[in-house]
Amino acid sequence: MLKKGKLIIFIAVSWTVFITISSLLSFKELPKPGFQVSDKVVHAGIYFVFSVLWYLVLVKRVKKHLFLKIVAISALYGIVIEVFQYIMPYNRSFELLDIVANCCGILLGIVAVKLFFQPKQVKKKK
């Protein structure tokens, strides 16, 4: 059985591998689901989860500029994936709006973390 800390690392790494594989392979042959969602919403949702998971991994390990580092690393990862889509021959394409959607998801993830995961500051009475 994995400890809580190791479990969240496993989940974050698994999510990162999932993003990498699903972003670089072509799925044109797969049947479409019975409903449609904008791929930009999907990008935002995927990177929302990505940023929250990596926050949970790094919160006790990184002391300075944690949110800035998460935003920078997450955005860079999304950009690298888009560049790989451009240069690799897997019938995928680079889209600037995908990067924008990724960044929106990252920023929403950071907002969610600040709202739901950070301890509330207790005001000291004078």
mmCIF file with all atom_site columns, C-alpha atoms in Angstrom:
data_model
loop_
_atom_site.group_PDB
_atom_site.id
_atom_site.type_symbol
_atom_site.label_atom_id
_atom_site.label_alt_id
_atom_site.label_comp_id
_atom_site.label_asym_id
_atom_site.label_entity_id
_atom_site.label_seq_id
_atom_site.pdbx_PDB_ins_code
_atom_site.Cartn_x
_atom_site.Cartn_y
_atom_site.Cartn_z
_atom_site.occupancy
_atom_site.B_iso_or_equiv
_atom_site.pdbx_formal_charge
_atom_site.auth_seq_id
_atom_site.auth_comp_id
_atom_site.auth_asym_id
_atom_site.auth_atom_id
_atom_site.pdbx_PDB_model_num
ATOM 1   C CA . MET A 1 1   ? 0.000   0.000  0.000   1.00 0.00 ? 1   MET A CA 1
ATOM 2   C CA . LEU A 1 2   ? 1.349   3.423  -0.967  1.00 0.00 ? 2   LEU A CA 1
ATOM 3   C CA . LYS A 1 3   ? 1.639   6.173  1.611   1.00 0.00 ? 3   LYS A CA 1
ATOM 4   C CA . LYS A 1 4   ? -0.382  9.338  0.946   1.00 0.00 ? 4   LYS A CA 1
ATOM 5   C CA . GLY A 1 5   ? 2.683   11.295 -0.259  1.00 0.00 ? 5   GLY A CA 1
ATOM 6   C CA . LYS A 1 6   ? 3.813   8.562  -2.621  1.00 0.00 ? 6   LYS A CA 1
ATOM 7   C CA . LEU A 1 7   ? 0.272   8.031  -3.864  1.00 0.00 ? 7   LEU A CA 1
ATOM 8   C CA . ILE A 1 8   ? -0.131  11.672 -4.918  1.00 0.00 ? 8   ILE A CA 1
ATOM 9   C CA . ILE A 1 9   ? 3.255   11.526 -6.691  1.00 0.00 ? 9   ILE A CA 1
ATOM 10  C CA . PHE A 1 10  ? 2.126   8.378  -8.500  1.00 0.00 ? 10  PHE A CA 1
ATOM 11  C CA . ILE A 1 11  ? -1.147  10.037 -9.522  1.00 0.00 ? 11  ILE A CA 1
ATOM 12  C CA . ALA A 1 12  ? 0.593   13.241 -10.706 1.00 0.00 ? 12  ALA A CA 1
ATOM 13  C CA . VAL A 1 13  ? 3.181   11.320 -12.723 1.00 0.00 ? 13  VAL A CA 1
ATOM 14  C CA . SER A 1 14  ? 0.457   9.071  -14.177 1.00 0.00 ? 14  SER A CA 1
ATOM 15  C CA . TRP A 1 15  ? -1.588  12.140 -15.161 1.00 0.00 ? 15  TRP A CA 1
ATOM 16  C CA . THR A 1 16  ? 1.491   13.656 -16.823 1.00 0.00 ? 16  THR A CA 1
ATOM 17  C CA . VAL A 1 17  ? 2.119   10.441 -18.773 1.00 0.00 ? 17  VAL A CA 1
ATOM 18  C CA . PHE A 1 18  ? -1.561  10.347 -19.759 1.00 0.00 ? 18  PHE A CA 1
ATOM 19  C CA . ILE A 1 19  ? -1.361  13.923 -21.076 1.00 0.00 ? 19  ILE A CA 1
ATOM 20  C CA . THR A 1 20  ? 1.816   13.167 -22.994 1.00 0.00 ? 20  THR A CA 1
ATOM 21  C CA . ILE A 1 21  ? 0.468   10.035 -24.645 1.00 0.00 ? 21  ILE A CA 1
ATOM 22  C CA . SER A 1 22  ? -2.973  11.429 -25.419 1.00 0.00 ? 22  SER A CA 1
ATOM 23  C CA . SER A 1 23  ? -1.473  14.645 -26.792 1.00 0.00 ? 23  SER A CA 1
ATOM 24  C CA . LEU A 1 24  ? 1.035   13.011 -29.100 1.00 0.00 ? 24  LEU A CA 1
ATOM 25  C CA . LEU A 1 25  ? -0.956  10.135 -30.564 1.00 0.00 ? 25  LEU A CA 1
ATOM 26  C CA . SER A 1 26  ? -3.722  10.431 -33.132 1.00 0.00 ? 26  SER A CA 1
ATOM 27  C CA . PHE A 1 27  ? -7.182  9.221  -32.176 1.00 0.00 ? 27  PHE A CA 1
ATOM 28  C CA . LYS A 1 28  ? -8.999  9.957  -35.441 1.00 0.00 ? 28  LYS A CA 1
ATOM 29  C CA . GLU A 1 29  ? -9.977  6.292  -35.863 1.00 0.00 ? 29  GLU A CA 1
ATOM 30  C CA . LEU A 1 30  ? -11.754 6.105  -32.519 1.00 0.00 ? 30  LEU A CA 1
ATOM 31  C CA . PRO A 1 31  ? -15.518 6.560  -32.498 1.00 0.00 ? 31  PRO A CA 1
ATOM 32  C CA . LYS A 1 32  ? -16.784 9.961  -31.352 1.00 0.00 ? 32  LYS A CA 1
ATOM 33  C CA . PRO A 1 33  ? -18.796 10.098 -28.125 1.00 0.00 ? 33  PRO A CA 1
ATOM 34  C CA . GLY A 1 34  ? -22.510 10.934 -28.319 1.00 0.00 ? 34  GLY A CA 1
ATOM 35  C CA . PHE A 1 35  ? -21.838 14.480 -27.090 1.00 0.00 ? 35  PHE A CA 1
ATOM 36  C CA . GLN A 1 36  ? -19.389 17.214 -28.034 1.00 0.00 ? 36  GLN A CA 1
ATOM 37  C CA . VAL A 1 37  ? -17.261 19.420 -25.813 1.00 0.00 ? 37  VAL A CA 1
ATOM 38  C CA . SER A 1 38  ? -14.972 22.126 -27.100 1.00 0.00 ? 38  SER A CA 1
ATOM 39  C CA . ASP A 1 39  ? -11.409 20.861 -27.187 1.00 0.00 ? 39  ASP A CA 1
ATOM 40  C CA . LYS A 1 40  ? -10.381 24.125 -25.501 1.00 0.00 ? 40  LYS A CA 1
ATOM 41  C CA . VAL A 1 41  ? -12.545 23.228 -22.491 1.00 0.00 ? 41  VAL A CA 1
ATOM 42  C CA . VAL A 1 42  ? -10.891 19.806 -22.458 1.00 0.00 ? 42  VAL A CA 1
ATOM 43  C CA . HIS A 1 43  ? -7.433  21.433 -22.550 1.00 0.00 ? 43  HIS A CA 1
ATOM 44  C CA . ALA A 1 44  ? -8.359  23.773 -19.681 1.00 0.00 ? 44  ALA A CA 1
ATOM 45  C CA . GLY A 1 45  ? -9.744  20.875 -17.622 1.00 0.00 ? 45  GLY A CA 1
ATOM 46  C CA . ILE A 1 46  ? -6.706  18.683 -18.201 1.00 0.00 ? 46  ILE A CA 1
ATOM 47  C CA . TYR A 1 47  ? -4.278  21.420 -17.177 1.00 0.00 ? 47  TYR A CA 1
ATOM 48  C CA . PHE A 1 48  ? -6.488  22.414 -14.228 1.00 0.00 ? 48  PHE A CA 1
ATOM 49  C CA . VAL A 1 49  ? -6.044  18.886 -12.858 1.00 0.00 ? 49  VAL A CA 1
ATOM 50  C CA . PHE A 1 50  ? -2.343  18.923 -13.810 1.00 0.00 ? 50  PHE A CA 1
ATOM 51  C CA . SER A 1 51  ? -1.624  22.103 -11.828 1.00 0.00 ? 51  SER A CA 1
ATOM 52  C CA . VAL A 1 52  ? -3.622  20.977 -8.773  1.00 0.00 ? 52  VAL A CA 1
ATOM 53  C CA . LEU A 1 53  ? -1.899  17.577 -8.693  1.00 0.00 ? 53  LEU A CA 1
ATOM 54  C CA . TRP A 1 54  ? 1.573   19.079 -8.972  1.00 0.00 ? 54  TRP A CA 1
ATOM 55  C CA . TYR A 1 55  ? 0.705   21.618 -6.266  1.00 0.00 ? 55  TYR A CA 1
ATOM 56  C CA . LEU A 1 56  ? -0.178  18.712 -3.959  1.00 0.00 ? 56  LEU A CA 1
ATOM 57  C CA . VAL A 1 57  ? 3.155   17.061 -4.788  1.00 0.00 ? 57  VAL A CA 1
ATOM 58  C CA . LEU A 1 58  ? 5.273   20.191 -4.361  1.00 0.00 ? 58  LEU A CA 1
ATOM 59  C CA . VAL A 1 59  ? 3.562   22.062 -1.519  1.00 0.00 ? 59  VAL A CA 1
ATOM 60  C CA . LYS A 1 60  ? 5.767   20.546 1.200   1.00 0.00 ? 60  LYS A CA 1
ATOM 61  C CA . ARG A 1 61  ? 8.905   20.433 -0.944  1.00 0.00 ? 61  ARG A CA 1
ATOM 62  C CA . VAL A 1 62  ? 9.081   23.933 -2.448  1.00 0.00 ? 62  VAL A CA 1
ATOM 63  C CA . LYS A 1 63  ? 9.171   26.869 -0.071  1.00 0.00 ? 63  LYS A CA 1
ATOM 64  C CA . LYS A 1 64  ? 9.736   29.888 -2.329  1.00 0.00 ? 64  LYS A CA 1
ATOM 65  C CA . HIS A 1 65  ? 7.536   31.025 -5.205  1.00 0.00 ? 65  HIS A CA 1
ATOM 66  C CA . LEU A 1 66  ? 5.549   27.772 -5.293  1.00 0.00 ? 66  LEU A CA 1
ATOM 67  C CA . PHE A 1 67  ? 2.648   29.129 -7.359  1.00 0.00 ? 67  PHE A CA 1
ATOM 68  C CA . LEU A 1 68  ? 4.926   30.883 -9.818  1.00 0.00 ? 68  LEU A CA 1
ATOM 69  C CA . LYS A 1 69  ? 6.934   27.684 -10.290 1.00 0.00 ? 69  LYS A CA 1
ATOM 70  C CA . ILE A 1 70  ? 3.799   25.596 -10.823 1.00 0.00 ? 70  ILE A CA 1
ATOM 71  C CA . VAL A 1 71  ? 2.436   28.056 -13.393 1.00 0.00 ? 71  VAL A CA 1
ATOM 72  C CA . ALA A 1 72  ? 5.782   28.277 -15.202 1.00 0.00 ? 72  ALA A CA 1
ATOM 73  C CA . ILE A 1 73  ? 6.436   24.533 -15.285 1.00 0.00 ? 73  ILE A CA 1
ATOM 74  C CA . SER A 1 74  ? 2.858   23.676 -16.264 1.00 0.00 ? 74  SER A CA 1
ATOM 75  C CA . ALA A 1 75  ? 2.760   26.283 -19.031 1.00 0.00 ? 75  ALA A CA 1
ATOM 76  C CA . LEU A 1 76  ? 6.175   25.230 -20.327 1.00 0.00 ? 76  LEU A CA 1
ATOM 77  C CA . TYR A 1 77  ? 5.066   21.600 -20.359 1.00 0.00 ? 77  TYR A CA 1
ATOM 78  C CA . GLY A 1 78  ? 1.956   22.544 -22.373 1.00 0.00 ? 78  GLY A CA 1
ATOM 79  C CA . ILE A 1 79  ? 4.055   24.543 -24.832 1.00 0.00 ? 79  ILE A CA 1
ATOM 80  C CA . VAL A 1 80  ? 6.532   21.680 -25.257 1.00 0.00 ? 80  VAL A CA 1
ATOM 81  C CA . ILE A 1 81  ? 3.657   19.283 -25.961 1.00 0.00 ? 81  ILE A CA 1
ATOM 82  C CA . GLU A 1 82  ? 2.281   21.664 -28.613 1.00 0.00 ? 82  GLU A CA 1
ATOM 83  C CA . VAL A 1 83  ? 5.728   21.971 -30.231 1.00 0.00 ? 83  VAL A CA 1
ATOM 84  C CA . PHE A 1 84  ? 6.035   18.178 -30.269 1.00 0.00 ? 84  PHE A CA 1
ATOM 85  C CA . GLN A 1 85  ? 2.641   17.988 -31.973 1.00 0.00 ? 85  GLN A CA 1
ATOM 86  C CA . TYR A 1 86  ? 4.013   20.315 -34.640 1.00 0.00 ? 86  TYR A CA 1
ATOM 87  C CA . ILE A 1 87  ? 7.255   18.410 -35.297 1.00 0.00 ? 87  ILE A CA 1
ATOM 88  C CA . MET A 1 88  ? 6.124   14.794 -34.862 1.00 0.00 ? 88  MET A CA 1
ATOM 89  C CA . PRO A 1 89  ? 4.433   12.910 -37.695 1.00 0.00 ? 89  PRO A CA 1
ATOM 90  C CA . TYR A 1 90  ? 1.364   11.727 -35.759 1.00 0.00 ? 90  TYR A CA 1
ATOM 91  C CA . ASN A 1 91  ? -1.292  13.781 -37.519 1.00 0.00 ? 91  ASN A CA 1
ATOM 92  C CA . ARG A 1 92  ? -1.450  16.333 -34.695 1.00 0.00 ? 92  ARG A CA 1
ATOM 93  C CA . SER A 1 93  ? -1.143  20.091 -35.056 1.00 0.00 ? 93  SER A CA 1
ATOM 94  C CA . PHE A 1 94  ? 0.223   23.053 -33.120 1.00 0.00 ? 94  PHE A CA 1
ATOM 95  C CA . GLU A 1 95  ? -2.487  25.477 -31.965 1.00 0.00 ? 95  GLU A CA 1
ATOM 96  C CA . LEU A 1 96  ? -1.783  28.686 -30.124 1.00 0.00 ? 96  LEU A CA 1
ATOM 97  C CA . LEU A 1 97  ? -5.310  28.640 -28.683 1.00 0.00 ? 97  LEU A CA 1
ATOM 98  C CA . ASP A 1 98  ? -4.548  25.263 -27.082 1.00 0.00 ? 98  ASP A CA 1
ATOM 99  C CA . ILE A 1 99  ? -1.715  26.940 -25.178 1.00 0.00 ? 99  ILE A CA 1
ATOM 100 C CA . VAL A 1 100 ? -4.083  29.732 -24.119 1.00 0.00 ? 100 VAL A CA 1
ATOM 101 C CA . ALA A 1 101 ? -6.644  27.144 -22.953 1.00 0.00 ? 101 ALA A CA 1
ATOM 102 C CA . ASN A 1 102 ? -3.916  25.248 -21.068 1.00 0.00 ? 102 ASN A CA 1
ATOM 103 C CA . CYS A 1 103 ? -2.880  28.457 -19.300 1.00 0.00 ? 103 CYS A CA 1
ATOM 104 C CA . CYS A 1 104 ? -6.488  29.249 -18.392 1.00 0.00 ? 104 CYS A CA 1
ATOM 105 C CA . GLY A 1 105 ? -6.808  25.803 -16.815 1.00 0.00 ? 105 GLY A CA 1
ATOM 106 C CA . ILE A 1 106 ? -3.524  26.271 -14.953 1.00 0.00 ? 106 ILE A CA 1
ATOM 107 C CA . LEU A 1 107 ? -4.596  29.635 -13.563 1.00 0.00 ? 107 LEU A CA 1
ATOM 108 C CA . LEU A 1 108 ? -8.003  28.246 -12.559 1.00 0.00 ? 108 LEU A CA 1
ATOM 109 C CA . GLY A 1 109 ? -6.181  25.384 -10.825 1.00 0.00 ? 109 GLY A CA 1
ATOM 110 C CA . ILE A 1 110 ? -4.059  27.838 -8.855  1.00 0.00 ? 110 ILE A CA 1
ATOM 111 C CA . VAL A 1 111 ? -7.176  29.797 -7.861  1.00 0.00 ? 111 VAL A CA 1
ATOM 112 C CA . ALA A 1 112 ? -8.848  26.556 -6.737  1.00 0.00 ? 112 ALA A CA 1
ATOM 113 C CA . VAL A 1 113 ? -5.783  25.595 -4.698  1.00 0.00 ? 113 VAL A CA 1
ATOM 114 C CA . LYS A 1 114 ? -5.725  29.006 -3.019  1.00 0.00 ? 114 LYS A CA 1
ATOM 115 C CA . LEU A 1 115 ? -9.437  28.751 -2.224  1.00 0.00 ? 115 LEU A CA 1
ATOM 116 C CA . PHE A 1 116 ? -9.679  25.124 -1.119  1.00 0.00 ? 116 PHE A CA 1
ATOM 117 C CA . PHE A 1 117 ? -6.258  23.749 -0.125  1.00 0.00 ? 117 PHE A CA 1
ATOM 118 C CA . GLN A 1 118 ? -4.432  26.587 1.580   1.00 0.00 ? 118 GLN A CA 1
ATOM 119 C CA . PRO A 1 119 ? -4.995  26.958 5.299   1.00 0.00 ? 119 PRO A CA 1
ATOM 120 C CA . LYS A 1 120 ? -6.895  30.044 6.289   1.00 0.00 ? 120 LYS A CA 1
ATOM 121 C CA . GLN A 1 121 ? -4.855  32.749 7.964   1.00 0.00 ? 121 GLN A CA 1
ATOM 122 C CA . VAL A 1 122 ? -6.025  33.317 11.506  1.00 0.00 ? 122 VAL A CA 1
ATOM 123 C CA . LYS A 1 123 ? -6.028  36.970 12.443  1.00 0.00 ? 123 LYS A CA 1
ATOM 124 C CA . LYS A 1 124 ? -4.162  37.671 15.656  1.00 0.00 ? 124 LYS A CA 1
ATOM 125 C CA . LYS A 1 125 ? -5.991  39.711 18.281  1.00 0.00 ? 125 LYS A CA 1
ATOM 126 C CA . LYS A 1 126 ? -4.141  42.668 19.712  1.00 0.00 ? 126 LYS A CA 1
#
